Amino acid sequence: MHNIASIDVEQDIIQANDKLAYENRRILDENNVFAVDLVGAVGSGKTSLLEKLIDEMEDDIGVIAGDILSKFDAKRIEDKNVPVKGLNTGKECHLDAHLVEHALPDIPLEDISILFVENVGNLICPADFNLGTHVRTVIISVTEGDDTAEKHPMIFKGADMAIVNKVDLADAVGADADKMVKDVKTINPDIPVVKCSLKTGEGVDEIIALYKKFQSKK
Amino acid sequence: MHELSMANSMVEAILDTAKKNDAIQVTEAVLEVGELTMLNPEQLRFMMDVLREDTILKDAEIIINMIPIEIECESCGFKGVSKTDEEMDHLMAVATCPKCDNTRVHIIQGQECNIKTIKIEKED
Ligand SMILES: Nc1nc2c(ncn2[C@@H]2O[C@H](COP(=O)(O)OP(=O)(O)OP(=O)(O)O)[C@@H](O)[C@H]2O)c(=O)[nH]1
Ligand SMILES: [Zn+2]
Ligand SMILES: [Zn+2]
Ligand SMILES: [Zn+2]
Ligand SMILES: [Zn+2]
């Protein structure tokens, strides 16, 4: 005969990720680095925003770029001559704290003051996973349709700031950018939302000012 | 979707606990999955079945309990299950107080992906 035993495990996979995220945050704080998790749908403008911020912000910026298979985004950032680590997630639909933990040693944290982490293009899965960053920015664009926010409330609920991008195309695609702002505010009443066009530069100053504000409050 | 990574973490965690308890066989595992995790229980089960094939977990009964979304409203104090309309195709409602329509709500349940208990067999 065998002994049978019932064991309480009570182990939450999401909480386990949170623990690793806490550790990442500690490393970032030790090095005095302000970190931003940038999430958004595929093609919403994440990499374009980073390119713009690297050009226009005076801070020393580092980037971790999550990509499902290629190192395409990392290459675009490399061309800007800032420290970048491409993270290949394989089949994964989101970054998690463990992946970021592995990328941190490849970024010279002592040389940078801001770290941007470009998450995988996806508005659903990243909502569950803290990376240990100080701020989460969600970027959506009018070309995804102006019901994007109401369809994905959780990602906005957990975010600290939101960007509605490609407003230069709003008329062409028949989308109401103001509705998107309003939806985000309905879901998360306290969140700052910026209407922006990375093509014309509209809204970029406002985004930079917000990061400055978050950074000083860190 | 992230069923594969979740399934992988869960199988690993179950086997880890089993090993620490000198199990020779796992006969049951009870999981709790929150409705807000966007994990599809059927897909999760399928992935776990593939991953546990050659392990001491292979014959275990996997029980997946879905945990409903519960919220607490900052405005009216309502505490309970959020309204999830059957016909709802937009999820906005899960972040809204069913009593006063406020969206300043805290999620108190529904985001878990938890291994609750396992049953194991060990040598005498
Ligand atoms: N018209 C217009 N095009 C834009 C704007 N912002 C980005 N784009 C274009 O949209 C496309 C996608 O932009 P990316 O920055 O690569 O988007 P992404 O979110 O990094 O995409 P993934 O990493 O693939 O998820 C590119 O061709 C950009 O040039 C904008 O404000 N207006
Ligand atoms: Zn990109
Ligand atoms: Zn590792
Ligand atoms: Zn996923
Ligand atoms: Zn209420």
Coordinates of C-alpha atoms and ligand atoms in Angstrom, one line a residue:
Chain A
M1 CA 0.0 0.0 0.0
H2 CA 1.0 3.5 -0.6
N3 CA 0.6 6.5 1.6
I4 CA -1.7 9.1 0.3
A5 CA -1.3 12.8 1.3
S6 CA -3.1 15.9 0.5
I7 CA -0.9 19.0 0.4
D8 CA -1.8 22.7 0.5
V9 CA 0.3 24.4 -2.2
E10 CA -1.3 27.8 -2.4
Q11 CA 1.2 28.9 -5.0
D12 CA 0.1 31.7 -7.3
I13 CA 2.0 32.0 -10.5
I14 CA 1.1 35.6 -10.9
Q15 CA 2.2 36.4 -7.4
A16 CA 5.4 34.6 -8.1
N17 CA 6.0 37.0 -11.0
D18 CA 5.2 39.9 -8.7
K19 CA 8.0 38.8 -6.4
L20 CA 10.5 38.8 -9.2
A21 CA 9.2 42.2 -10.3
Y22 CA 9.9 43.5 -6.8
E23 CA 13.4 42.3 -7.1
N24 CA 13.8 44.1 -10.5
R25 CA 12.5 47.3 -9.0
R26 CA 15.1 47.1 -6.2
I27 CA 17.9 46.8 -8.8
L28 CA 16.5 49.7 -10.7
D29 CA 16.2 51.9 -7.6
E30 CA 19.7 50.9 -6.4
N31 CA 21.0 52.3 -9.7
N32 CA 18.7 55.3 -9.6
V33 CA 17.1 54.3 -12.9
F34 CA 13.5 55.3 -13.7
A35 CA 11.8 52.6 -15.7
V36 CA 8.8 52.6 -18.0
D37 CA 6.9 49.6 -19.3
L38 CA 5.5 50.5 -22.7
V39 CA 2.5 48.4 -23.8
G40 CA 0.3 48.7 -26.8
A41 CA -1.2 46.8 -29.7
V42 CA 0.9 45.6 -32.6
G43 CA 1.9 48.6 -34.7
S44 CA 0.4 51.2 -32.3
G45 CA 3.7 53.2 -32.3
K46 CA 5.8 51.8 -29.4
T47 CA 9.1 51.8 -31.2
S48 CA 8.3 55.1 -33.0
L49 CA 7.7 56.7 -29.6
L50 CA 11.0 55.4 -28.3
E51 CA 12.8 56.7 -31.3
K52 CA 11.2 60.1 -30.7
L53 CA 11.9 60.2 -27.0
I54 CA 15.6 59.2 -27.6
D55 CA 15.9 62.2 -30.0
E56 CA 14.1 64.7 -27.8
M57 CA 14.7 63.9 -24.2
E58 CA 17.9 65.0 -22.6
D59 CA 18.2 62.0 -20.3
D60 CA 20.4 59.0 -20.9
I61 CA 18.0 56.4 -22.1
G62 CA 18.3 52.6 -22.2
V63 CA 15.9 50.2 -23.9
I64 CA 14.8 46.6 -23.5
A65 CA 12.8 45.6 -26.6
G66 CA 10.6 42.6 -26.5
D67 CA 9.8 41.0 -29.8
I68 CA 8.2 37.7 -30.5
L69 CA 10.7 36.4 -33.0
S70 CA 12.9 39.0 -34.6
K71 CA 15.3 41.6 -33.3
F72 CA 13.7 44.1 -35.5
D73 CA 12.8 46.7 -32.9
A74 CA 16.2 46.4 -31.1
K75 CA 17.9 47.1 -34.4
R76 CA 15.9 50.3 -34.9
I77 CA 16.9 51.5 -31.4
E78 CA 20.6 50.4 -31.9
D79 CA 20.7 52.8 -34.8
K80 CA 20.0 55.6 -32.3
N81 CA 23.2 54.7 -30.4
V82 CA 21.7 54.0 -27.0
P83 CA 22.1 50.8 -25.0
V84 CA 19.5 48.3 -26.0
K85 CA 18.8 44.7 -25.3
G86 CA 16.5 42.7 -27.6
L87 CA 14.4 40.1 -25.8
N88 CA 13.2 37.3 -27.9
T89 CA 10.1 35.9 -26.3
G90 CA 9.7 32.9 -28.5
K91 CA 6.0 32.2 -28.7
E92 CA 5.2 34.4 -25.7
C93 CA 2.6 37.1 -25.9
H94 CA 4.0 39.2 -23.1
L95 CA 7.2 40.0 -21.2
D96 CA 7.4 38.9 -17.6
A97 CA 9.5 39.9 -14.7
H98 CA 11.8 36.8 -15.2
L99 CA 12.6 37.8 -18.8
V100 CA 13.4 41.4 -17.7
E101 CA 15.6 40.1 -14.9
H102 CA 17.7 38.3 -17.5
A103 CA 17.9 41.4 -19.6
L104 CA 18.9 43.9 -16.9
P105 CA 22.6 42.7 -16.7
D106 CA 23.0 43.6 -20.4
I107 CA 22.0 47.2 -19.8
P108 CA 24.7 49.5 -18.3
L109 CA 22.4 50.8 -15.6
E110 CA 25.0 53.1 -14.1
D111 CA 25.1 55.0 -17.4
I112 CA 21.4 55.6 -17.9
S113 CA 18.7 57.5 -16.0
I114 CA 15.6 56.2 -17.8
L115 CA 14.9 52.6 -19.0
F116 CA 12.1 51.9 -21.4
V117 CA 10.9 48.4 -21.8
E118 CA 8.9 47.9 -25.0
N119 CA 6.5 45.0 -24.3
V120 CA 5.2 42.6 -26.9
G121 CA 2.4 44.1 -29.1
N122 CA -0.7 43.0 -27.2
L123 CA -3.3 44.7 -25.1
I124 CA -4.5 41.6 -23.1
C125 CA -1.7 39.4 -21.7
P126 CA 0.7 42.0 -20.4
A127 CA -2.0 43.3 -18.0
D128 CA -1.3 40.3 -15.7
F129 CA 2.5 40.7 -15.5
N130 CA 4.3 43.4 -13.5
L131 CA 7.9 43.9 -14.7
G132 CA 9.1 46.0 -11.8
T133 CA 9.0 49.3 -13.7
H134 CA 7.8 52.5 -12.0
V135 CA 5.3 53.5 -14.6
R136 CA 3.2 51.7 -17.2
T137 CA 2.3 53.5 -20.4
V138 CA -0.3 52.2 -22.8
I139 CA -0.2 53.4 -26.3
I140 CA -3.1 52.8 -28.7
S141 CA -3.7 54.4 -32.1
V142 CA -6.8 55.5 -33.9
T143 CA -6.1 53.0 -36.7
E144 CA -7.0 50.1 -34.4
G145 CA -10.5 51.5 -34.2
D146 CA -12.0 53.9 -31.6
D147 CA -13.5 51.1 -29.5
T148 CA -10.0 49.8 -28.6
A149 CA -10.1 51.1 -25.0
E150 CA -13.6 49.9 -24.1
K151 CA -12.7 46.4 -25.4
H152 CA -9.5 46.1 -23.3
P153 CA -10.3 47.8 -20.0
M154 CA -7.9 45.9 -17.8
I155 CA -4.7 47.2 -19.4
F156 CA -5.9 50.8 -18.9
K157 CA -7.0 50.1 -15.3
G158 CA -3.5 49.0 -14.4
A159 CA -1.7 51.7 -16.4
D160 CA -0.3 55.1 -15.1
M161 CA -0.6 57.0 -18.4
A162 CA -2.1 56.5 -21.8
I163 CA -1.4 57.8 -25.3
V164 CA -3.8 57.9 -28.2
N165 CA -1.5 57.9 -31.2
K166 CA -1.8 58.6 -35.0
V167 CA -4.3 61.4 -34.5
D168 CA -3.1 62.6 -38.0
L169 CA -5.0 59.6 -39.4
A170 CA -8.2 59.9 -37.4
D171 CA -10.3 61.5 -40.2
A172 CA -8.9 59.1 -42.8
V173 CA -10.0 56.1 -40.8
G174 CA -13.1 57.6 -39.4
A175 CA -12.1 57.3 -35.8
D176 CA -13.0 59.7 -33.0
A177 CA -9.8 60.2 -30.9
D178 CA -11.7 62.2 -28.3
K179 CA -14.0 59.2 -27.7
M180 CA -10.9 57.0 -27.1
V181 CA -9.6 59.5 -24.5
K182 CA -13.0 59.6 -22.8
D183 CA -13.2 55.8 -22.7
V184 CA -9.8 55.6 -21.1
K185 CA -10.8 58.2 -18.5
T186 CA -14.0 56.3 -17.8
I187 CA -12.1 53.1 -17.1
N188 CA -9.4 54.8 -15.1
P189 CA -10.6 58.3 -13.9
D190 CA -7.2 59.4 -12.6
I191 CA -5.0 58.6 -15.6
P192 CA -3.4 61.3 -17.8
V193 CA -4.2 60.7 -21.5
V194 CA -2.3 62.4 -24.3
K195 CA -3.5 62.7 -27.9
C196 CA -0.4 62.4 -30.1
S197 CA 1.0 62.0 -33.6
L198 CA 4.5 60.6 -33.8
K199 CA 4.4 61.7 -37.4
T200 CA 3.7 65.4 -36.9
G201 CA 5.2 65.6 -33.4
E202 CA 1.9 66.7 -31.8
G203 CA 1.7 65.7 -28.1
V204 CA 5.3 64.6 -27.8
D205 CA 6.2 67.5 -25.5
E206 CA 3.3 66.7 -23.3
I207 CA 4.4 63.1 -23.0
I208 CA 8.0 64.1 -22.1
A209 CA 6.6 66.5 -19.4
L210 CA 4.6 63.6 -17.9
Y211 CA 7.6 61.4 -17.7
K212 CA 9.5 64.2 -16.0
K213 CA 6.7 64.5 -13.5
F214 CA 6.6 60.8 -12.8
Q215 CA 10.4 60.7 -12.5
S216 CA 10.5 63.5 -10.0
K217 CA 7.9 61.8 -7.9
K218 CA 9.6 58.4 -8.0
Chain B
M1 CA -2.2 33.7 -25.5
H2 CA -0.2 32.8 -22.5
E3 CA -1.7 29.5 -21.6
L4 CA 1.5 27.7 -22.5
S5 CA 3.7 29.8 -20.1
M6 CA 1.1 29.5 -17.4
A7 CA 0.7 25.7 -17.9
N8 CA 4.5 25.3 -17.9
S9 CA 4.9 27.3 -14.6
M10 CA 2.0 25.3 -13.0
V11 CA 3.4 21.9 -14.0
E12 CA 6.8 22.9 -12.8
A13 CA 5.4 24.1 -9.5
I14 CA 3.3 21.0 -8.9
L15 CA 6.2 18.7 -9.7
D16 CA 8.5 20.7 -7.4
T17 CA 6.1 20.5 -4.5
A18 CA 5.6 16.8 -5.2
K19 CA 9.3 16.1 -5.2
K20 CA 9.8 18.1 -2.0
N21 CA 7.2 15.8 -0.4
D22 CA 8.8 12.6 -1.7
A23 CA 5.8 11.8 -4.0
I24 CA 6.0 8.9 -6.3
Q25 CA 2.7 9.8 -8.0
V26 CA 0.5 12.9 -8.1
T27 CA -3.2 11.8 -8.2
E28 CA -4.9 15.2 -8.1
A29 CA -4.2 18.9 -8.5
V30 CA -6.7 21.6 -7.8
L31 CA -6.2 24.9 -9.6
E32 CA -7.9 28.3 -9.2
V33 CA -8.0 30.5 -12.3
G34 CA -9.4 34.0 -12.1
E35 CA -11.9 35.1 -14.8
L36 CA -9.7 38.2 -15.3
T37 CA -6.6 36.3 -16.3
M38 CA -8.0 35.8 -19.8
L39 CA -6.8 32.2 -19.6
N40 CA -9.0 29.7 -21.4
P41 CA -9.3 26.7 -19.0
E42 CA -9.7 24.3 -21.9
Q43 CA -6.5 25.5 -23.5
L44 CA -4.7 25.5 -20.2
R45 CA -5.8 21.9 -19.6
F46 CA -4.7 20.9 -23.1
M47 CA -1.2 22.5 -22.6
M48 CA -0.8 20.9 -19.2
D49 CA -1.7 17.5 -20.7
V50 CA 1.1 17.8 -23.2
L51 CA 3.6 19.0 -20.6
R52 CA 2.9 16.4 -18.0
E53 CA 3.1 13.3 -20.3
D54 CA 6.3 11.9 -19.0
T55 CA 6.1 12.9 -15.4
I56 CA 4.6 11.6 -12.2
L57 CA 1.8 14.0 -12.8
K58 CA 0.6 12.2 -15.9
D59 CA -2.4 10.4 -14.4
A60 CA -3.5 13.1 -12.0
E61 CA -7.0 14.5 -12.2
I62 CA -6.6 18.2 -12.9
I63 CA -9.5 20.2 -11.4
I64 CA -9.7 23.8 -12.6
N65 CA -12.0 26.1 -10.6
M66 CA -12.8 29.4 -12.2
I67 CA -12.8 32.3 -9.8
P68 CA -15.4 35.1 -10.5
I69 CA -14.4 38.7 -10.6
E70 CA -15.1 40.5 -7.4
I71 CA -14.8 44.2 -6.9
E72 CA -15.0 46.8 -4.2
C73 CA -16.5 50.2 -5.1
E74 CA -14.7 53.3 -3.8
S75 CA -17.9 55.4 -4.1
C76 CA -20.8 53.3 -2.7
G77 CA -18.8 50.6 -0.9
F78 CA -20.4 47.8 -2.8
K79 CA -18.4 44.6 -2.4
G80 CA -19.2 41.6 -4.5
V81 CA -19.3 40.0 -8.0
S82 CA -19.0 42.4 -10.8
K83 CA -21.7 42.4 -13.5
T84 CA -20.7 40.2 -16.4
D85 CA -23.4 40.4 -18.9
E86 CA -23.8 37.2 -21.0
E87 CA -24.3 39.2 -24.2
M88 CA -21.5 41.6 -23.4
D89 CA -18.9 41.8 -26.1
H90 CA -17.0 44.7 -24.5
L91 CA -15.4 44.1 -21.2
M92 CA -15.9 47.6 -19.8
A93 CA -18.6 46.2 -17.4
V94 CA -16.1 44.2 -15.4
A95 CA -14.4 47.4 -14.3
T96 CA -17.6 49.1 -13.4
C97 CA -19.6 49.0 -10.1
P98 CA -22.9 47.1 -10.8
K99 CA -24.7 49.2 -8.1
C100 CA -23.7 52.8 -8.9
D101 CA -21.8 52.5 -12.3
N102 CA -18.7 54.1 -10.8
T103 CA -15.4 53.0 -12.4
R104 CA -13.3 53.7 -9.3
V105 CA -13.3 50.1 -8.2
H106 CA -10.7 47.8 -6.8
I107 CA -10.4 44.3 -8.0
I108 CA -10.3 42.0 -5.0
Q109 CA -10.6 38.7 -6.8
G110 CA -10.4 37.2 -10.2
Q111 CA -6.8 37.7 -11.1
E112 CA -5.4 34.6 -9.6
C113 CA -3.6 31.7 -11.2
N114 CA -3.1 29.5 -8.2
I115 CA -2.2 26.0 -7.4
K116 CA -4.4 25.3 -4.4
T117 CA -3.8 21.7 -3.4
I118 CA -2.3 18.5 -4.7
K119 CA -2.9 14.9 -3.7
I120 CA 0.1 12.6 -3.8
E121 CA 1.1 9.0 -3.2
K122 CA 4.3 8.1 -1.4
E123 CA 6.2 5.0 -0.5
D124 CA 5.4 3.7 3.0
Ligands
LIG1 N1 0.6 58.2 -39.7 C1 1.2 57.9 -38.6 N2 1.9 56.7 -38.6 C2 2.6 56.4 -37.5 C3 2.4 57.1 -36.3 N3 3.2 56.5 -35.3 C4 3.7 55.4 -35.9 N4 3.3 55.3 -37.2 C5 3.7 54.2 -38.1 O1 3.1 53.0 -37.7 C6 3.9 51.9 -38.0 C7 4.1 51.1 -36.7 O2 4.8 51.8 -35.8 P1 5.8 51.1 -34.8 O3 6.4 52.2 -34.0 O4 6.7 50.2 -35.4 O5 4.8 50.3 -33.9 P2 5.1 49.3 -32.7 O6 4.0 49.5 -31.7 O7 6.5 49.4 -32.2 O8 4.9 47.9 -33.5 P3 5.3 46.4 -33.0 O9 6.6 46.5 -32.3 O10 5.3 45.6 -34.2 O11 4.1 46.0 -32.1 C8 5.2 52.5 -38.6 O12 5.1 52.4 -40.0 C9 5.2 53.9 -38.1 O13 5.9 54.8 -39.0 C10 1.7 58.3 -36.3 O14 1.5 59.1 -35.3 N5 1.1 58.6 -37.5
ZN2 ZN 7.9 47.9 -31.9
ZN3 ZN 16.1 32.2 -15.8
ZN4 ZN -1.4 35.6 -23.7
ZN5 ZN -20.6 51.6 -6.4

